Amino acid sequence: MPAAGVTAQASMPDTPQQSAAVAAVGLDDPAKKEIAMKIVSSAENSSLDWRAQFKYIEDIDDGRGYTGGIIGFCSGTHDMLELVREYTKRKPGNVLAKYLPALERVDGSDSHEGLDPNYTKDWKTAAKDKVFQDAQEFERDRVYFNPAVNRAKQDGLRTLGQFAYYDAIVMHGDGGDATSFSSIRKRALAKAKPPAQGGDETAYLNAFLDARVWAMKQEEAHSDTSRVDTAQRVFLKNKNFDLNTPLSWKVYGDSFSIK
């Protein structure tokens, strides 16, 4: 799991105020999680309707092969392979199971070999299946959401900080490279202490978002940083640490709001 191997030490908050803040409703609260899914979907799919994205699949020419599903599982970055494995474990003989050998071969590349011409059509067929939908949510939580939220809570961050971690891990993954989530966090820790280490939450989140923007600019496909600049920065500037509604933000020039 992505959070494994994160070795930076973090003690839990030692002031009553910080402890109460972290003990309050977090991003794993169902209502807050729904907000998180909508904000990520606004950036990934230009829509708040994240459940409409189970069927989404296309090659967006970012070097990762096919991108599909609710958080952009990619055929070139292993998580799409893991998803189809999970689906097949739950439902052997499903419409995507026959593509497992091809997904194993193209893992780590942008190749469609063995997937074309019918993979995208079969993906959309699978997306009507509740078992596949559940597998997408399970893998999202296992690989991205739970590790990000748990790490943020250990760092003493409230809901906004938990979301900042989640959005970063969705885009960058948590491999060993310089732009991975763990590397972004390490860059932030070099600039500011998180609340769990006695630091100021605003200062730390600004340091984290600075590091995130740097990571995004290392890759042309991610060089538009509006999902940070005109979304998360806005929430932080408004000191909306609990991601309370109403929320208004912009991504790629499009305006979104949750009442």
XYZ file of C-alpha atoms in Angstrom:
259
model
C 0.000 0.000 0.000
C 1.242 3.506 -0.785
C 1.573 4.613 2.815
C 3.888 1.734 3.641
C 7.481 2.734 3.797
C 6.736 6.229 5.092
C 9.261 6.406 7.888
C 8.987 9.986 9.117
C 8.059 9.960 12.768
C 4.989 11.867 13.898
C 3.540 11.904 17.389
C -0.090 12.721 17.914
C -1.076 16.277 18.900
C -0.227 17.100 22.471
C -2.491 20.085 23.081
C -6.187 19.666 23.925
C -7.153 22.021 21.085
C -5.219 20.055 18.485
C -6.411 16.727 19.861
C -10.005 17.924 19.703
C -9.501 19.182 16.156
C -8.208 15.844 14.916
C -10.838 13.929 16.884
C -13.523 16.019 15.182
C -15.201 14.933 11.973
C -12.546 14.002 9.440
C -12.493 13.298 5.717
C -13.555 9.700 6.400
C -16.916 10.950 7.671
C -19.385 9.945 4.922
C -20.565 13.504 4.261
C -17.004 14.856 4.106
C -15.885 11.946 1.938
C -18.671 12.764 -0.509
C -17.357 16.341 -0.697
C -13.833 15.035 -1.329
C -15.036 12.809 -4.168
C -16.828 15.759 -5.779
C -13.814 18.078 -5.566
C -11.483 15.469 -7.057
C -14.031 14.735 -9.794
C -14.196 18.432 -10.646
C -10.472 18.292 -11.404
C -10.322 14.848 -12.983
C -13.568 14.938 -14.969
C -14.882 18.545 -14.918
C -17.987 17.297 -13.119
C -19.194 16.941 -9.534
C -21.002 13.715 -10.443
C -18.204 11.335 -9.466
C -20.428 8.268 -9.668
C -20.898 8.927 -13.382
C -17.172 8.236 -13.769
C -17.280 4.473 -13.137
C -17.660 4.109 -16.919
C -15.095 6.757 -17.888
C -12.106 5.511 -19.878
C -9.791 7.107 -22.438
C -6.145 7.621 -23.273
C -5.393 11.236 -22.378
C -1.902 11.092 -23.916
C -0.059 11.515 -20.624
C 2.149 8.460 -21.058
C 0.062 6.321 -18.702
C -1.980 4.381 -21.249
C -5.700 4.162 -20.569
C -7.106 6.238 -17.702
C -10.448 5.106 -16.315
C -12.861 5.033 -13.429
C -13.615 7.209 -10.450
C -10.075 8.354 -9.662
C -8.274 7.702 -12.920
C -6.901 4.174 -12.626
C -4.207 3.801 -15.313
C -3.154 0.805 -17.376
C 0.429 2.041 -17.216
C 0.688 2.635 -13.460
C -0.363 -0.724 -11.975
C -3.542 0.461 -10.240
C -5.826 -0.488 -13.152
C -4.294 -3.967 -13.142
C -4.910 -4.240 -9.392
C -8.501 -3.085 -9.908
C -9.275 -5.702 -12.565
C -7.640 -8.352 -10.365
C -9.900 -7.321 -7.479
C -12.966 -7.375 -9.740
C -12.023 -10.832 -11.003
C -11.491 -12.091 -7.451
C -15.012 -10.939 -6.629
C -16.537 -12.082 -9.928
C -14.512 -14.675 -11.876
C -15.189 -14.700 -15.600
C -16.265 -11.051 -15.724
C -16.057 -9.150 -19.005
C -12.632 -7.657 -18.135
C -10.981 -10.812 -16.759
C -9.702 -11.849 -20.183
C -7.586 -8.682 -20.319
C -5.509 -9.512 -17.236
C -2.564 -10.967 -19.226
C -2.514 -7.872 -21.461
C -2.749 -5.522 -18.466
C 0.204 -7.315 -16.904
C 2.210 -6.880 -20.116
C 1.476 -3.161 -20.607
C 1.980 -2.262 -16.926
C 4.594 0.491 -16.772
C 4.039 1.642 -20.347
C 1.533 3.580 -22.445
C 0.898 0.596 -24.737
C -2.582 -0.640 -25.659
C -1.257 -3.966 -26.927
C -3.756 -6.721 -26.251
C -6.377 -4.221 -25.054
C -7.605 -2.741 -28.319
C -10.052 -2.730 -29.980
C -12.697 -3.761 -27.417
C -11.274 -2.966 -23.979
C -12.943 0.436 -23.628
C -16.308 -0.996 -24.711
C -15.977 -3.865 -22.242
C -14.943 -1.435 -19.487
C -18.160 0.528 -20.008
C -20.145 -2.711 -19.878
C -18.429 -3.670 -16.621
C -19.169 -0.224 -15.181
C -22.880 -1.092 -15.104
C -22.061 -3.961 -12.726
C -22.354 -3.086 -9.024
C -19.548 -5.560 -8.308
C -17.163 -3.547 -10.514
C -18.341 -0.279 -8.991
C -17.700 -1.679 -5.511
C -14.252 -2.879 -6.605
C -13.407 0.631 -7.838
C -14.413 2.145 -4.494
C -12.536 -0.553 -2.580
C -9.307 0.035 -4.526
C -9.682 3.807 -4.239
C -9.916 3.474 -0.471
C -7.216 0.828 -0.112
C -4.585 2.453 -2.304
C -5.337 6.160 -1.989
C -7.981 7.395 0.422
C -7.246 5.441 3.603
C -3.439 5.827 3.504
C -3.745 9.574 2.809
C -6.286 10.226 5.559
C -4.419 8.092 8.103
C -1.114 9.847 7.363
C -2.769 13.270 7.615
C -4.362 12.384 10.948
C -0.966 11.248 12.249
C 0.369 14.650 11.183
C -2.396 16.340 13.182
C -4.209 17.741 10.161
C -7.895 18.494 10.015
C -10.229 17.712 7.121
C -8.714 20.181 4.633
C -5.227 18.815 5.213
C -6.542 15.278 4.892
C -8.032 16.271 1.548
C -4.779 17.896 0.408
C -2.987 14.605 1.081
C -5.679 12.599 -0.716
C -5.718 14.794 -3.810
C -1.922 14.610 -3.986
C -1.782 10.827 -3.717
C -4.502 10.451 -6.386
C -2.464 12.482 -8.865
C 1.090 11.518 -7.953
C 0.819 8.060 -6.397
C 3.225 7.063 -3.674
C 6.177 5.517 -5.411
C 9.797 6.310 -4.711
C 10.209 9.120 -7.233
C 10.735 12.808 -6.434
C 7.162 13.763 -7.299
C 5.411 11.032 -5.289
C 3.174 11.850 -2.340
C 5.810 10.837 0.221
C 8.416 13.004 -1.494
C 6.026 15.976 -1.564
C 5.395 15.495 2.146
C 9.131 15.306 2.870
C 9.699 18.589 1.009
C 6.966 20.178 3.123
C 8.431 18.802 6.362
C 11.765 20.395 5.462
C 10.020 23.796 5.428
C 7.481 23.560 8.254
C 6.372 21.346 11.113
C 2.909 19.777 11.044
C 0.576 20.313 14.021
C 1.513 16.897 15.453
C 5.059 18.217 15.893
C 3.920 21.514 17.383
C 3.757 23.416 14.106
C 1.178 25.821 12.731
C -1.405 24.126 10.518
C -1.681 27.005 8.033
C 2.085 27.313 7.622
C 2.486 23.576 7.159
C -0.337 23.286 4.630
C 1.100 26.194 2.657
C 4.445 24.375 2.623
C 2.737 21.170 1.497
C 0.826 22.924 -1.283
C 4.035 24.683 -2.388
C 5.724 21.289 -2.635
C 2.704 19.889 -4.480
C 2.794 22.695 -7.046
C 6.511 22.074 -7.589
C 5.794 18.384 -8.215
C 2.980 19.163 -10.640
C 5.201 21.472 -12.671
C 7.735 18.695 -13.224
C 5.339 17.053 -15.680
C 3.646 18.726 -18.629
C 0.424 16.747 -18.150
C 0.065 18.193 -14.636
C 1.472 21.676 -15.231
C -1.886 23.423 -14.739
C -1.907 23.864 -10.965
C -5.390 25.353 -10.626
C -6.665 22.372 -8.605
C -4.325 23.720 -5.912
C -4.238 27.457 -6.665
C -7.950 28.153 -7.125
C -9.340 25.343 -4.979
C -7.292 24.132 -1.992
C -5.496 27.477 -1.546
C -8.875 29.214 -1.490
C -10.159 26.920 1.252
C -6.946 27.469 3.224
C -7.040 31.242 2.796
C -10.594 31.150 4.156
C -9.324 29.035 7.082
C -11.918 26.392 6.216
C -9.920 23.625 7.885
C -13.012 21.430 8.257
C -14.143 21.744 4.609
C -17.500 23.066 5.713
C -20.066 23.923 3.055
C -20.864 26.084 1.185
C -17.708 25.679 -0.909
C -16.806 27.490 -4.121
C -13.716 26.887 -6.248
C -12.354 26.839 -9.783
C -10.434 24.177 -11.685
C -9.030 24.751 -15.178
C -11.143 27.903 -15.371
C -14.448 26.157 -14.593
C -16.396 27.241 -11.510
C -17.882 24.731 -9.074
C -19.786 24.969 -5.810
C -21.289 22.729 -3.159
C -24.090 24.285 -1.147
